């Protein structure tokens, strides 16, 4: 069980690094467009996110209101999503 949790967090960290293109340690507004685009493409859907989509996505995850997503905020969102879908941490 602990091993499964570590694997899921490692996947989250790798995704975070992929979209943190400038290596700042944050996913910022301009990087969110690609994250949303890629998420939909992985589901077989072409979608070009709007500014409103990006702002909404950031607002869901940005707990300290600095208009960017830290690795910690990203991991917390992932864990919450998994728990909401019945996967225990």
XYZ file of N, CA and C in Angstrom:
267
model
N 0.833 -1.203 0.000
C 0.000 0.000 0.000
C 0.871 1.258 0.000
N 1.865 1.308 0.870
C 2.771 2.456 0.906
C 3.543 2.549 -0.411
N 3.903 1.396 -0.957
C 4.609 1.347 -2.241
C 3.734 1.938 -3.359
N 2.449 1.611 -3.348
C 1.507 2.141 -4.345
C 1.403 3.658 -4.236
N 1.355 4.154 -3.007
C 1.280 5.604 -2.784
C 2.532 6.282 -3.332
N 3.703 5.721 -3.032
C 4.956 6.308 -3.524
C 4.997 6.305 -5.047
N 4.509 5.231 -5.673
C 4.482 5.163 -7.136
C 3.607 6.262 -7.724
N 2.446 6.474 -7.160
C 1.528 7.497 -7.661
C 2.124 8.898 -7.489
N 2.782 9.126 -6.354
C 3.408 10.428 -6.136
C 4.593 10.625 -7.083
N 5.319 9.574 -7.371
C 6.429 9.673 -8.319
C 5.914 10.017 -9.720
N 4.792 9.423 -10.112
C 4.167 9.754 -11.396
C 3.772 11.230 -11.403
N 3.188 11.700 -10.297
C 2.791 13.114 -10.200
C 4.010 14.018 -10.328
N 5.104 13.647 -9.667
C 6.321 14.466 -9.731
C 6.885 14.507 -11.149
N 6.861 13.377 -11.834
C 7.350 13.349 -13.215
C 6.484 14.199 -14.137
N 5.163 14.137 -13.935
C 4.265 14.988 -14.722
C 4.540 16.456 -14.441
N 4.721 16.778 -13.173
C 4.999 18.153 -12.792
C 6.257 18.652 -13.500
N 7.312 17.864 -13.456
C 8.575 18.248 -14.104
C 8.401 18.426 -15.607
N 7.581 17.572 -16.208
C 7.343 17.665 -17.657
C 6.725 19.013 -18.025
N 5.791 19.485 -17.226
C 5.085 20.718 -17.560
C 5.735 21.969 -16.969
N 6.638 21.801 -16.020
C 7.415 22.925 -15.497
C 8.593 23.141 -16.451
N 8.264 23.651 -17.625
C 9.230 23.728 -18.729
C 10.448 24.595 -18.430
N 10.274 25.632 -17.615
C 11.416 26.506 -17.334
C 12.190 26.075 -16.084
N 11.742 24.987 -15.438
C 12.453 24.464 -14.276
C 12.381 25.355 -13.053
N 11.371 26.204 -12.987
C 11.246 27.166 -11.882
C 10.772 26.523 -10.580
N 10.251 25.300 -10.675
C 9.666 24.675 -9.488
C 8.188 24.972 -9.355
N 7.636 25.630 -10.367
C 6.215 25.972 -10.385
C 5.663 25.732 -11.785
N 4.392 25.356 -11.857
C 3.683 25.366 -13.130
C 2.962 26.696 -13.174
N 3.355 27.510 -14.139
C 2.809 28.857 -14.240
C 1.804 28.937 -15.381
N 1.105 30.054 -15.439
C -0.005 30.217 -16.371
C 0.325 29.770 -17.795
N 1.449 30.204 -18.334
C 1.773 29.859 -19.719
C 2.045 28.367 -19.892
N 2.411 27.669 -18.815
C 2.663 26.235 -18.890
C 1.384 25.415 -18.737
N 0.349 26.015 -18.169
C -0.923 25.314 -17.955
C -1.628 25.023 -19.277
N -1.488 25.906 -20.259
C -2.119 25.662 -21.561
C -1.713 24.295 -22.099
N -0.405 24.017 -22.084
C 0.092 22.748 -22.614
C -0.352 21.579 -21.747
N -0.366 21.768 -20.440
C -0.816 20.710 -19.546
C -2.255 20.310 -19.866
N -3.135 21.282 -20.000
C -4.539 20.988 -20.318
C -4.640 20.328 -21.691
N -3.949 20.897 -22.676
C -3.958 20.345 -24.032
C -3.528 18.876 -24.035
N -2.412 18.594 -23.365
C -1.877 17.230 -23.317
C -2.808 16.276 -22.579
N -3.437 16.746 -21.522
C -4.381 15.910 -20.778
C -5.519 15.458 -21.688
N -6.075 16.384 -22.439
C -7.153 16.033 -23.364
C -6.651 15.142 -24.497
N -5.473 15.433 -25.037
C -4.920 14.595 -26.106
C -4.719 13.166 -25.641
N -4.313 12.978 -24.395
C -4.154 11.638 -23.849
C -5.471 10.881 -23.794
N -6.581 11.612 -23.814
C -7.910 10.995 -23.850
C -8.456 10.935 -25.276
N -7.625 11.321 -26.245
C -8.039 11.263 -27.641
C -8.877 12.442 -28.085
N -8.806 13.541 -27.355
C -9.624 14.722 -27.657
C -8.702 15.906 -27.941
N -8.908 16.564 -29.087
C -8.166 17.796 -29.342
C -8.944 18.944 -28.706
N -8.294 19.675 -27.831
C -8.939 20.792 -27.149
C -7.915 21.899 -26.958
N -8.260 23.078 -27.352
C -7.396 24.232 -27.168
C -7.973 25.076 -26.035
N -7.347 25.041 -24.851
C -7.925 25.734 -23.699
C -7.949 27.248 -23.862
N -8.971 27.839 -23.279
C -9.096 29.289 -23.273
C -8.392 29.854 -22.037
N -8.246 31.151 -22.019
C -7.685 31.827 -20.841
C -8.528 31.500 -19.609
N -9.853 31.481 -19.768
C -10.747 31.152 -18.646
C -10.503 29.741 -18.138
N -10.273 28.785 -19.042
C -9.962 27.412 -18.634
C -8.711 27.380 -17.766
N -7.683 28.092 -18.225
C -6.407 28.118 -17.511
C -6.578 28.751 -16.139
N -7.260 29.875 -16.068
C -7.473 30.555 -14.786
C -8.271 29.668 -13.820
N -9.288 28.984 -14.351
C -10.094 28.091 -13.508
C -9.231 26.958 -12.958
N -8.420 26.347 -13.817
C -7.566 25.244 -13.404
C -6.602 25.700 -12.310
N -5.987 26.861 -12.510
C -5.071 27.393 -11.503
C -5.822 27.667 -10.198
N -7.002 28.251 -10.291
C -7.745 28.591 -9.072
C -8.128 27.349 -8.269
N -8.317 26.211 -8.927
C -8.647 24.968 -8.221
C -7.465 24.452 -7.409
N -6.252 24.734 -7.855
C -5.075 24.136 -7.240
C -4.239 25.102 -6.418
N -4.350 26.375 -6.689
C -3.474 27.384 -6.087
C -3.956 27.746 -4.686
N -3.426 27.059 -3.687
C -3.895 27.238 -2.306
C -3.350 28.497 -1.640
N -2.199 29.000 -2.103
C -1.637 30.196 -1.470
C -1.823 31.459 -2.320
N -2.586 31.347 -3.397
C -2.987 32.486 -4.231
C -1.810 33.263 -4.830
N -0.758 32.526 -5.239
C 0.364 33.200 -5.896
C 0.302 33.058 -7.424
N -0.822 32.558 -7.923
C -1.081 32.409 -9.366
C -0.131 31.451 -10.077
N 0.368 30.477 -9.321
C 1.172 29.415 -9.903
C 1.027 28.187 -9.015
N 1.376 27.025 -9.569
C 1.165 25.769 -8.870
C 2.512 25.195 -8.441
N 2.666 24.975 -7.159
C 3.888 24.348 -6.641
C 3.743 22.833 -6.735
N 4.845 22.128 -6.592
C 4.794 20.669 -6.583
C 3.896 20.180 -5.457
N 3.977 20.798 -4.305
C 3.142 20.402 -3.174
C 1.655 20.566 -3.491
N 1.281 21.681 -4.098
C -0.129 21.902 -4.462
C -0.571 20.870 -5.497
N 0.313 20.560 -6.448
C 0.009 19.580 -7.483
C -0.212 18.200 -6.860
N 0.674 17.803 -5.944
C 0.542 16.509 -5.278
C -0.728 16.444 -4.440
N -1.030 17.517 -3.710
C -2.247 17.541 -2.893
C -3.494 17.357 -3.751
N -3.527 18.022 -4.913
C -4.670 17.884 -5.813
C -4.781 16.454 -6.311
N -3.648 15.854 -6.688
C -3.671 14.485 -7.181
C -4.167 13.524 -6.108
N -3.646 13.656 -4.895
C -4.064 12.784 -3.800
C -5.556 12.944 -3.536
N -6.038 14.179 -3.506
C -7.468 14.417 -3.282
C -8.307 13.795 -4.390
N -7.876 13.935 -5.637
C -8.608 13.351 -6.767
C -8.669 11.838 -6.645
N -7.541 11.233 -6.299
C -7.508 9.778 -6.155
C -8.392 9.317 -4.999
N -8.328 10.035 -3.885
C -9.171 9.681 -2.738
C -10.647 9.850 -3.072
N -10.982 10.916 -3.809
C -12.373 11.148 -4.209
C -12.889 10.024 -5.103
N -11.973 9.405 -5.859
C -12.397 8.305 -6.745
C -12.278 6.942 -6.066
N -12.011 6.948 -4.725
C -12.047 5.694 -3.969
C -10.693 5.068 -3.705
N -9.601 5.691 -4.143
C -8.266 5.167 -3.890
C -7.758 5.802 -2.609
N -7.466 4.961 -1.617
C -7.061 5.450 -0.295
C -5.561 5.755 -0.242
N -5.216 6.797 0.520
C -3.827 7.144 0.758
C -3.530 7.072 2.231
